[in-house]
């Protein structure tokens, strides 16, 4: 509503500096009319302007600019909050000494009946912080920051700066804030608070993060008297924190804190123009140029492996500020000067030939130096050594000359061998017959040797055979002797037994025969005795002779009779008698053999 004039009363016009009427003065009225029917609003006295409701969409907030009210105090930027039903009651706002200008308060999503003559509403986005990010806060109003500090004090109770009036009431300071806001959406007045969204600080695996705080009270040094290169304080104080942060993500305010990433694994640094590691700490290191004792400059590449223990990382940062400073202030001059000094004690060739010994010496020297800086030297390695080109050309020419000399000697030996081969070939061609003769002699000699060997073999074989046969014969003889001895013993035993049996038989037979003969003889004798008695002795004799002649077929008359001139009883009778006796004897022998 706009009131054109006042007919009655003392409040006919607005006081100076006021543009909204709260007591019936002429001008823009603080009171608004809600939808409905109203009487007494004469068109000749009032002008009614239809205005839509203020609608704040989801995800937005409404920032309020008051067009009338008390002056903002000197030094303040934003008007403080007063009760006004979310700025829908302008008369209440003004009566409560609301201040003109940008307000600390805001309205959230919804529909509002706000007097647009008294307030100007600006729709703004809510503050949204993405995942893995943090919001760095800078406030635009509040108390001045304390002397010696770069950020305000830590203030609680303002709900992540969404209640800016609570922040101011609790003594919040304008400027950079130590607090941060994490991922999420916030109703924050952008006229009061500025938010810078940054990534969270990440400490990779194999590293630790040493925190350097730029805000807070001055803390006591926790390292004691042994460390003289800077203060290391407990967490929450200004300075280098004693406890490093392990691998992970941390919501740090990059303006109030700094984190130095320190590798805790073995770190390789290369003094080489063409090589650099991924950590880039050696990007400013280059090949070391040294000068030998004989005045030759030459280049060499060096690699240094170091290790910073996790518990020593804060000391390294307190001493040097960063790993880059450690490299540039300690490692680069230490290693460069060592090899320059080492090269001046030797010529180039000796330096090349004693590379292993110099590498071990450098390792021990650099290890002792780095221990003073709380750094472990793992190993020192000498890479490529590039002597001067002129010296290398001289050495190359010398080596080539040596190799050429060897080549010439080899060629001369080859020529000599070729000549010897030709001479031998000629001799071989000229002495073909001699070679054949020599071969024949050698064949004959080998044949004779073979015959001798064969004879020796046969003799040896024969000797072995004879020895074997003799041994076999001896064994057989022994066996036969043993057998004969056993057989003779058995036969003797058998003969003895047979003899005993025969003797027993003969004895018994003899006795029987004797008894028989005796009986026969006795009976014969008795018969003969009876016959003699009967025939007489002379007749019995003649009878027995005649009986025997007849029984045995004895010829009495010979087939040939020779008679002599003598008598009948001369020599002839004697011969006949002898013949007869002989015949009787032969016959008796035949009978005996038959028996």
PDB file of C-alpha atoms in Angstrom, residues 9 29-30 49 57 61 66 100 166 168 206 213 239 268 270 275 291 346 387 389 434 444 476 484 498 527 539 548 560:
ATOM      1  CA  UNK A   9      -3.073  13.930  12.792  1.00  0.00           C
ATOM      2  CA  UNK A  29       3.306   1.405   4.185  1.00  0.00           C
ATOM      3  CA  UNK A  30       4.970  -1.339   6.207  1.00  0.00           C
ATOM      4  CA  UNK A  49       0.117  -2.584  -5.912  1.00  0.00           C
ATOM      5  CA  UNK A  57      12.418 -23.254  -4.536  1.00  0.00           C
ATOM      6  CA  UNK A  61      17.638 -19.773  -0.057  1.00  0.00           C
ATOM      7  CA  UNK A  66      16.204  -4.396   4.078  1.00  0.00           C
ATOM      8  CA  UNK A 100      18.776  -1.571   6.869  1.00  0.00           C
ATOM      9  CA  UNK A 166      25.250 -17.291  16.625  1.00  0.00           C
ATOM     10  CA  UNK A 168      28.877 -13.395  15.750  1.00  0.00           C
ATOM     11  CA  UNK A 206      54.350 -45.544   1.648  1.00  0.00           C
ATOM     12  CA  UNK A 213      50.057 -25.559  11.623  1.00  0.00           C
ATOM     13  CA  UNK A 239      54.339 -25.304  14.451  1.00  0.00           C
ATOM     14  CA  UNK A 268      66.037 -43.036  -5.342  1.00  0.00           C
ATOM     15  CA  UNK A 270      69.460 -39.551  -9.722  1.00  0.00           C
ATOM     16  CA  UNK A 275      66.787 -39.629 -15.916  1.00  0.00           C
ATOM     17  CA  UNK A 291      88.145 -32.880 -12.745  1.00  0.00           C
ATOM     18  CA  UNK A 346      93.167 -39.823  -9.109  1.00  0.00           C
ATOM     19  CA  UNK A 387      85.685 -39.460 -19.791  1.00  0.00           C
ATOM     20  CA  UNK A 389      86.431 -37.443 -25.840  1.00  0.00           C
ATOM     21  CA  UNK A 434     109.091 -93.048 -48.997  1.00  0.00           C
ATOM     22  CA  UNK A 444     105.056-105.064 -41.410  1.00  0.00           C
ATOM     23  CA  UNK A 476      90.734-135.591 -10.617  1.00  0.00           C
ATOM     24  CA  UNK A 484      90.194-145.521  -4.839  1.00  0.00           C
ATOM     25  CA  UNK A 498      83.899-162.349   2.137  1.00  0.00           C
ATOM     26  CA  UNK A 527      85.973-202.239   0.696  1.00  0.00           C
ATOM     27  CA  UNK A 539      95.357-209.632  -8.425  1.00  0.00           C
ATOM     28  CA  UNK A 548      91.322-197.379 -14.718  1.00  0.00           C
ATOM     29  CA  UNK A 560     102.629-196.630 -34.184  1.00  0.00           C
TER      30      UNK A 560
END
